[in-house]
PDB file of C-alpha atoms in Angstrom:
ATOM      1  CA  GLU A   1     -17.572   4.991   0.485  1.00 58.00           C
ATOM      2  CA  TRP A   2     -15.246   2.657   2.372  1.00 59.00           C
ATOM      3  CA  PRO A   3     -16.738   1.268   5.584  1.00 59.00           C
ATOM      4  CA  LEU A   4     -14.560   1.720   8.620  1.00 55.00           C
ATOM      5  CA  ARG A   5     -13.840  -1.613  10.267  1.00 65.00           C
ATOM      6  CA  PRO A   6     -11.998  -2.163  13.506  1.00 68.00           C
ATOM      7  CA  GLY A   7      -8.698  -3.986  13.507  1.00 86.00           C
ATOM      8  CA  THR A   8      -5.777  -4.307  11.173  1.00 89.00           C
ATOM      9  CA  MET A   9      -7.592  -3.838   7.860  1.00 90.00           C
ATOM     10  CA  GLY A  10      -9.516  -0.875   9.256  1.00 87.00           C
ATOM     11  CA  THR A  11      -6.383   0.858  10.517  1.00 89.00           C
ATOM     12  CA  ASN A  12      -3.831  -0.001   7.850  1.00 89.00           C
ATOM     13  CA  LEU A  13      -6.000   0.287   4.756  1.00 89.00           C
ATOM     14  CA  LEU A  14      -9.430   1.800   5.230  1.00 88.00           C
ATOM     15  CA  ALA A  15      -8.525   4.633   7.609  1.00 89.00           C
ATOM     16  CA  THR A  16      -5.495   5.524   5.490  1.00 90.00           C
ATOM     17  CA  ILE A  17      -7.650   5.723   2.373  1.00 89.00           C
ATOM     18  CA  LYS A  18     -10.274   7.829   4.156  1.00 90.00           C
ATOM     19  CA  VAL A  19      -7.675  10.285   5.477  1.00 93.00           C
ATOM     20  CA  THR A  20      -5.976  10.502   2.070  1.00 93.00           C
ATOM     21  CA  ASP A  21      -9.305  11.125   0.339  1.00 92.00           C
ATOM     22  CA  ALA A  22     -10.136  13.851   2.864  1.00 94.00           C
ATOM     23  CA  LEU A  23      -6.739  15.550   2.562  1.00 93.00           C
ATOM     24  CA  ILE A  24      -6.331  15.690  -1.210  1.00 93.00           C
ATOM     25  CA  PRO A  25      -8.953  18.423  -1.768  1.00 93.00           C
ATOM     26  CA  LEU A  26      -7.358  20.497   1.020  1.00 95.00           C
ATOM     27  CA  MET A  27      -3.793  20.257  -0.271  1.00 94.00           C
ATOM     28  CA  LYS A  28      -1.966  23.042  -2.052  1.00 94.00           C
ATOM     29  CA  ASP A  29       0.081  22.654  -5.213  1.00 92.00           C
ATOM     30  CA  GLY A  30       3.315  20.829  -4.476  1.00 91.00           C
ATOM     31  CA  GLY A  31       1.787  18.830  -1.623  1.00 94.00           C
ATOM     32  CA  ARG A  32       3.007  15.349  -0.876  1.00 95.00           C
ATOM     33  CA  ILE A  33       1.426  12.285   0.676  1.00 95.00           C
ATOM     34  CA  CYS A  34       3.395   9.330   1.987  1.00 96.00           C
ATOM     35  CA  GLN A  35       1.386   6.233   2.792  1.00 96.00           C
ATOM     36  CA  VAL A  36       3.323   4.040   5.207  1.00 95.00           C
ATOM     37  CA  ALA A  37       3.240   0.447   4.003  1.00 96.00           C
ATOM     38  CA  SER A  38       5.561  -2.493   4.673  1.00 94.00           C
ATOM     39  CA  MET A  39       7.646  -5.108   2.929  1.00 94.00           C
ATOM     40  CA  SER A  40       4.974  -7.484   4.235  1.00 93.00           C
ATOM     41  CA  GLY A  41       2.781  -5.957   1.524  1.00 95.00           C
ATOM     42  CA  ILE A  42       5.001  -6.997  -1.364  1.00 95.00           C
ATOM     43  CA  LEU A  43       2.855  -8.715  -3.978  1.00 95.00           C
ATOM     44  CA  SER A  44       4.811 -11.985  -3.969  1.00 93.00           C
ATOM     45  CA  ARG A  45       4.202 -12.359  -0.222  1.00 93.00           C
ATOM     46  CA  SER A  46       0.437 -11.893  -0.377  1.00 93.00           C
ATOM     47  CA  PHE A  47      -0.040 -13.617  -3.738  1.00 95.00           C
ATOM     48  CA  PRO A  48       2.963 -15.852  -4.542  1.00 93.00           C
ATOM     49  CA  ASP A  49       1.061 -17.733  -7.254  1.00 94.00           C
ATOM     50  CA  LEU A  50       1.670 -15.835 -10.502  1.00 95.00           C
ATOM     51  CA  ASN A  51      -1.676 -17.125 -11.784  1.00 96.00           C
ATOM     52  CA  SER A  52      -3.678 -15.879  -8.807  1.00 96.00           C
ATOM     53  CA  PRO A  53      -6.730 -14.017 -10.123  1.00 97.00           C
ATOM     54  CA  ILE A  54      -6.392 -11.432  -7.328  1.00 97.00           C
ATOM     55  CA  ARG A  55      -2.731 -10.853  -8.193  1.00 97.00           C
ATOM     56  CA  LYS A  56      -3.727 -10.367 -11.825  1.00 97.00           C
ATOM     57  CA  GLN A  57      -6.408  -7.861 -10.807  1.00 97.00           C
ATOM     58  CA  LEU A  58      -3.911  -5.929  -8.680  1.00 97.00           C
ATOM     59  CA  LEU A  59      -1.472  -5.757 -11.605  1.00 97.00           C
ATOM     60  CA  ASN A  60      -4.089  -4.722 -14.140  1.00 97.00           C
ATOM     61  CA  PRO A  61      -3.167  -1.192 -15.303  1.00 95.00           C
ATOM     62  CA  GLU A  62      -6.905  -0.460 -15.505  1.00 96.00           C
ATOM     63  CA  LEU A  63      -7.455  -1.191 -11.779  1.00 97.00           C
ATOM     64  CA  THR A  64      -9.480   1.545 -10.110  1.00 94.00           C
ATOM     65  CA  VAL A  65     -10.155   2.417  -6.495  1.00 91.00           C
ATOM     66  CA  LYS A  66     -13.572   0.781  -6.994  1.00 91.00           C
ATOM     67  CA  GLY A  67     -11.848  -2.417  -8.183  1.00 95.00           C
ATOM     68  CA  LEU A  68      -9.564  -2.309  -5.172  1.00 93.00           C
ATOM     69  CA  ARG A  69     -12.620  -1.978  -2.953  1.00 89.00           C
ATOM     70  CA  GLU A  70     -14.064  -5.093  -4.590  1.00 94.00           C
ATOM     71  CA  ILE A  71     -10.889  -7.036  -3.771  1.00 95.00           C
ATOM     72  CA  HIS A  72     -11.141  -5.815  -0.170  1.00 92.00           C
ATOM     73  CA  ASP A  73     -14.784  -6.950  -0.042  1.00 91.00           C
ATOM     74  CA  GLN A  74     -13.824 -10.354  -1.483  1.00 95.00           C
ATOM     75  CA  TYR A  75     -11.300 -10.743   1.316  1.00 93.00           C
ATOM     76  CA  ILE A  76     -13.877  -9.820   3.978  1.00 91.00           C
ATOM     77  CA  ALA A  77     -16.268 -12.395   2.472  1.00 92.00           C
ATOM     78  CA  ALA A  78     -13.495 -15.023   2.403  1.00 93.00           C
ATOM     79  CA  VAL A  79     -12.773 -14.489   6.100  1.00 91.00           C
ATOM     80  CA  THR A  80     -16.488 -14.486   6.965  1.00 90.00           C
ATOM     81  CA  ASN A  81     -17.025 -17.740   5.060  1.00 94.00           C
ATOM     82  CA  ASP A  82     -13.706 -19.301   6.108  1.00 93.00           C
ATOM     83  CA  ASP A  83     -12.894 -19.769   2.411  1.00 94.00           C
ATOM     84  CA  TYR A  84      -9.247 -19.067   1.662  1.00 93.00           C
ATOM     85  CA  THR A  85      -9.261 -20.204  -1.948  1.00 94.00           C
ATOM     86  CA  LEU A  86      -8.097 -16.783  -3.195  1.00 95.00           C
ATOM     87  CA  PHE A  87      -6.335 -15.434  -0.104  1.00 94.00           C
ATOM     88  CA  LYS A  88      -3.789 -16.676   2.388  1.00 90.00           C
ATOM     89  CA  ARG A  89      -5.087 -17.558   5.837  1.00 85.00           C
ATOM     90  CA  ASP A  90      -3.838 -15.360   8.709  1.00 82.00           C
ATOM     91  CA  SER A  91      -2.450 -12.734   6.376  1.00 85.00           C
ATOM     92  CA  VAL A  92      -4.467  -9.645   7.272  1.00 91.00           C
ATOM     93  CA  TYR A  93      -1.438  -7.443   8.100  1.00 92.00           C
ATOM     94  CA  GLY A  94       0.420  -8.280   4.890  1.00 94.00           C
ATOM     95  CA  LEU A  95      -2.734  -8.063   2.794  1.00 95.00           C
ATOM     96  CA  SER A  96      -3.703  -4.699   4.303  1.00 95.00           C
ATOM     97  CA  LYS A  97      -0.276  -3.347   3.331  1.00 96.00           C
ATOM     98  CA  CYS A  98      -0.435  -5.024  -0.107  1.00 97.00           C
ATOM     99  CA  LEU A  99      -3.769  -3.359  -0.829  1.00 97.00           C
ATOM    100  CA  LEU A 100      -2.398  -0.061   0.489  1.00 97.00           C
ATOM    101  CA  ILE A 101       0.519  -0.246  -1.957  1.00 98.00           C
ATOM    102  CA  ALA A 102      -1.982  -1.049  -4.722  1.00 97.00           C
ATOM    103  CA  HIS A 103      -3.998   1.995  -3.619  1.00 97.00           C
ATOM    104  CA  THR A 104      -0.850   4.114  -3.894  1.00 97.00           C
ATOM    105  CA  ARG A 105      -0.336   2.867  -7.446  1.00 96.00           C
ATOM    106  CA  VAL A 106      -3.968   3.471  -8.482  1.00 96.00           C
ATOM    107  CA  LEU A 107      -4.286   6.871  -6.826  1.00 95.00           C
ATOM    108  CA  GLY A 108      -0.846   7.849  -8.089  1.00 94.00           C
ATOM    109  CA  LYS A 109      -2.142   7.518 -11.648  1.00 92.00           C
ATOM    110  CA  GLU A 110      -5.246   9.564 -10.826  1.00 90.00           C
ATOM    111  CA  ILE A 111      -3.181  12.326  -9.221  1.00 90.00           C
ATOM    112  CA  LYS A 112      -1.200  12.791 -12.428  1.00 85.00           C
ATOM    113  CA  ASN A 113      -4.422  14.061 -14.002  1.00 79.00           C
ATOM    114  CA  ASN A 114      -5.321  16.295 -11.039  1.00 79.00           C
ATOM    115  CA  SER A 115      -5.163  20.050 -11.595  1.00 80.00           C
ATOM    116  CA  LYS A 116      -3.101  20.327  -8.415  1.00 84.00           C
ATOM    117  CA  LYS A 117       0.513  19.315  -8.588  1.00 90.00           C
ATOM    118  CA  LEU A 118       0.647  16.607  -5.911  1.00 94.00           C
ATOM    119  CA  ILE A 119       2.847  13.607  -5.242  1.00 94.00           C
ATOM    120  CA  LEU A 120       1.583  10.450  -3.558  1.00 96.00           C
ATOM    121  CA  ASN A 121       3.871   7.502  -2.851  1.00 97.00           C
ATOM    122  CA  SER A 122       4.225   4.779  -0.234  1.00 97.00           C
ATOM    123  CA  CYS A 123       7.176   3.337   1.597  1.00 97.00           C
ATOM    124  CA  CYS A 124       8.418   0.802   4.079  1.00 94.00           C
ATOM    125  CA  PRO A 125      10.212   2.488   6.996  1.00 93.00           C
ATOM    126  CA  GLY A 126      12.125  -0.730   7.692  1.00 89.00           C
ATOM    127  CA  TRP A 127      12.115  -3.009  10.703  1.00 82.00           C
ATOM    128  CA  VAL A 128      12.136  -0.446  13.476  1.00 88.00           C
ATOM    129  CA  SER A 129      12.637  -1.080  17.188  1.00 80.00           C
ATOM    130  CA  THR A 130       9.138  -0.246  18.461  1.00 83.00           C
ATOM    131  CA  ASP A 131       6.472  -1.932  20.562  1.00 83.00           C
ATOM    132  CA  MET A 132       5.054  -3.424  17.348  1.00 78.00           C
ATOM    133  CA  SER A 133       8.334  -5.265  16.651  1.00 76.00           C
ATOM    134  CA  SER A 134       8.771  -6.152  20.342  1.00 83.00           C
ATOM    135  CA  HIS A 135      11.851  -3.914  20.076  1.00 87.00           C
ATOM    136  CA  LYS A 136      13.582  -6.537  17.912  1.00 87.00           C
ATOM    137  CA  GLY A 137      13.984  -4.333  14.840  1.00 85.00           C
ATOM    138  CA  PRO A 138      17.559  -3.200  14.145  1.00 84.00           C
ATOM    139  CA  LEU A 139      16.577   0.381  13.212  1.00 86.00           C
ATOM    140  CA  THR A 140      16.042   3.227  15.631  1.00 89.00           C
ATOM    141  CA  ILE A 141      12.921   5.334  15.261  1.00 88.00           C
ATOM    142  CA  ASP A 142      15.056   8.108  13.729  1.00 92.00           C
ATOM    143  CA  GLU A 143      16.523   5.658  11.197  1.00 94.00           C
ATOM    144  CA  GLY A 144      13.026   4.384  10.389  1.00 91.00           C
ATOM    145  CA  ALA A 145      11.923   7.935   9.615  1.00 94.00           C
ATOM    146  CA  VAL A 146      14.548   8.435   6.891  1.00 96.00           C
ATOM    147  CA  THR A 147      12.651   6.825   3.993  1.00 96.00           C
ATOM    148  CA  PRO A 148       9.254   8.388   4.831  1.00 97.00           C
ATOM    149  CA  VAL A 149      10.924  11.821   5.070  1.00 97.00           C
ATOM    150  CA  LEU A 150      12.647  11.201   1.724  1.00 97.00           C
ATOM    151  CA  VAL A 151       9.299  10.304   0.150  1.00 97.00           C
ATOM    152  CA  CYS A 152       7.788  13.518   1.555  1.00 96.00           C
ATOM    153  CA  THR A 153      10.569  15.641   0.072  1.00 96.00           C
ATOM    154  CA  LEU A 154      10.912  14.112  -3.401  1.00 96.00           C
ATOM    155  CA  PRO A 155      11.036  16.546  -6.310  1.00 95.00           C
ATOM    156  CA  MET A 156       7.878  16.801  -8.419  1.00 92.00           C
ATOM    157  CA  GLU A 157       9.647  14.968 -11.255  1.00 93.00           C
ATOM    158  CA  ALA A 158       9.814  11.838  -9.081  1.00 94.00           C
ATOM    159  CA  GLY A 159       6.158  11.226  -9.826  1.00 93.00           C
ATOM    160  CA  SER A 160       3.472   9.330  -7.958  1.00 96.00           C
ATOM    161  CA  GLY A 161       2.363   5.776  -7.399  1.00 96.00           C
ATOM    162  CA  MET A 162       5.749   4.384  -6.353  1.00 97.00           C
ATOM    163  CA  PHE A 163       6.855   2.285  -3.410  1.00 97.00           C
ATOM    164  CA  TYR A 164      10.139   3.071  -1.643  1.00 98.00           C
ATOM    165  CA  ARG A 165      12.341   0.987   0.606  1.00 95.00           C
ATOM    166  CA  GLU A 166      15.705   1.958   2.115  1.00 93.00           C
ATOM    167  CA  GLN A 167      15.545   5.326   0.328  1.00 95.00           C
ATOM    168  CA  LYS A 168      15.181   3.740  -3.125  1.00 96.00           C
ATOM    169  CA  LYS A 169      12.329   2.905  -5.478  1.00 97.00           C
ATOM    170  CA  PHE A 170      11.323  -0.688  -4.992  1.00 97.00           C
ATOM    171  CA  ASP A 171       9.434  -2.849  -7.495  1.00 96.00           C
ATOM    172  CA  TRP A 172       6.383  -4.096  -5.571  1.00 93.00           C
ATOM    173  CA  GLU A 173       5.597  -6.702  -8.226  1.00 93.00           C
ATOM    174  CA  ASN A 174       9.043  -8.245  -8.735  1.00 92.00           C
ATOM    175  CA  ASN A 175      10.488  -7.732  -5.241  1.00 93.00           C
ATOM    176  CA  LYS A 176      13.611  -5.845  -6.334  1.00 95.00           C
ATOM    177  CA  TYR A 177      15.079  -2.362  -6.428  1.00 94.00           C
ATOM    178  CA  MET A 178      14.371  -0.346  -9.542  1.00 92.00           C
TER     179      MET A 178
END
C-alpha cells in the first residue's frame, strides 16, 4: 500500500500508481495505459553518477514494485533528515518522474504475464505551453497530446514498459532514441 502524500511526489508518482493499480483489474483485453512522465525523469538527470546505488537499483532487472517503494521511502527519509547523500537536493519533480518511468518498466514486465492482454507505457508530452511552463513551452496543447495518443494506440506487438518521446521509443537509461 502506497501512502498518499500531498505535493509533487504524491501527485506525480503515488496517485498515478494508485490509479493504475485500481484500473488494471477493471480493464478489458487490449486495454492501454499511458503514464505521463517527463524528460526531467531521465535516469541521467536524477542519478548522473553511474555508480549511484539508487541508479543501480533502478536498473536492476529484478526490481519490483516493492523495491521501487523502498527507493521512494529512502527519498522521503533523506528529505526528512536533510541527508542528500543518495539523492539530489531540490529534485522532487524530476525524481517523481524518474520513479514513475521506473514503475512503467517494472509494471510493464508484470503485465506481460497477466492473463489480460494489456499495454502499459509512459511518455513525455514535450514542453507544452501551459500554466506549468509559464506558457514558455513551444508546443501547443494539441501538439503535446500527440505522443500520449500514440502511446494509447500502439499495436499489441509494441509491448509494455517503454518510454516514448516525440513519438519514438526513448532509452531512459542512456538518454537516446532507440
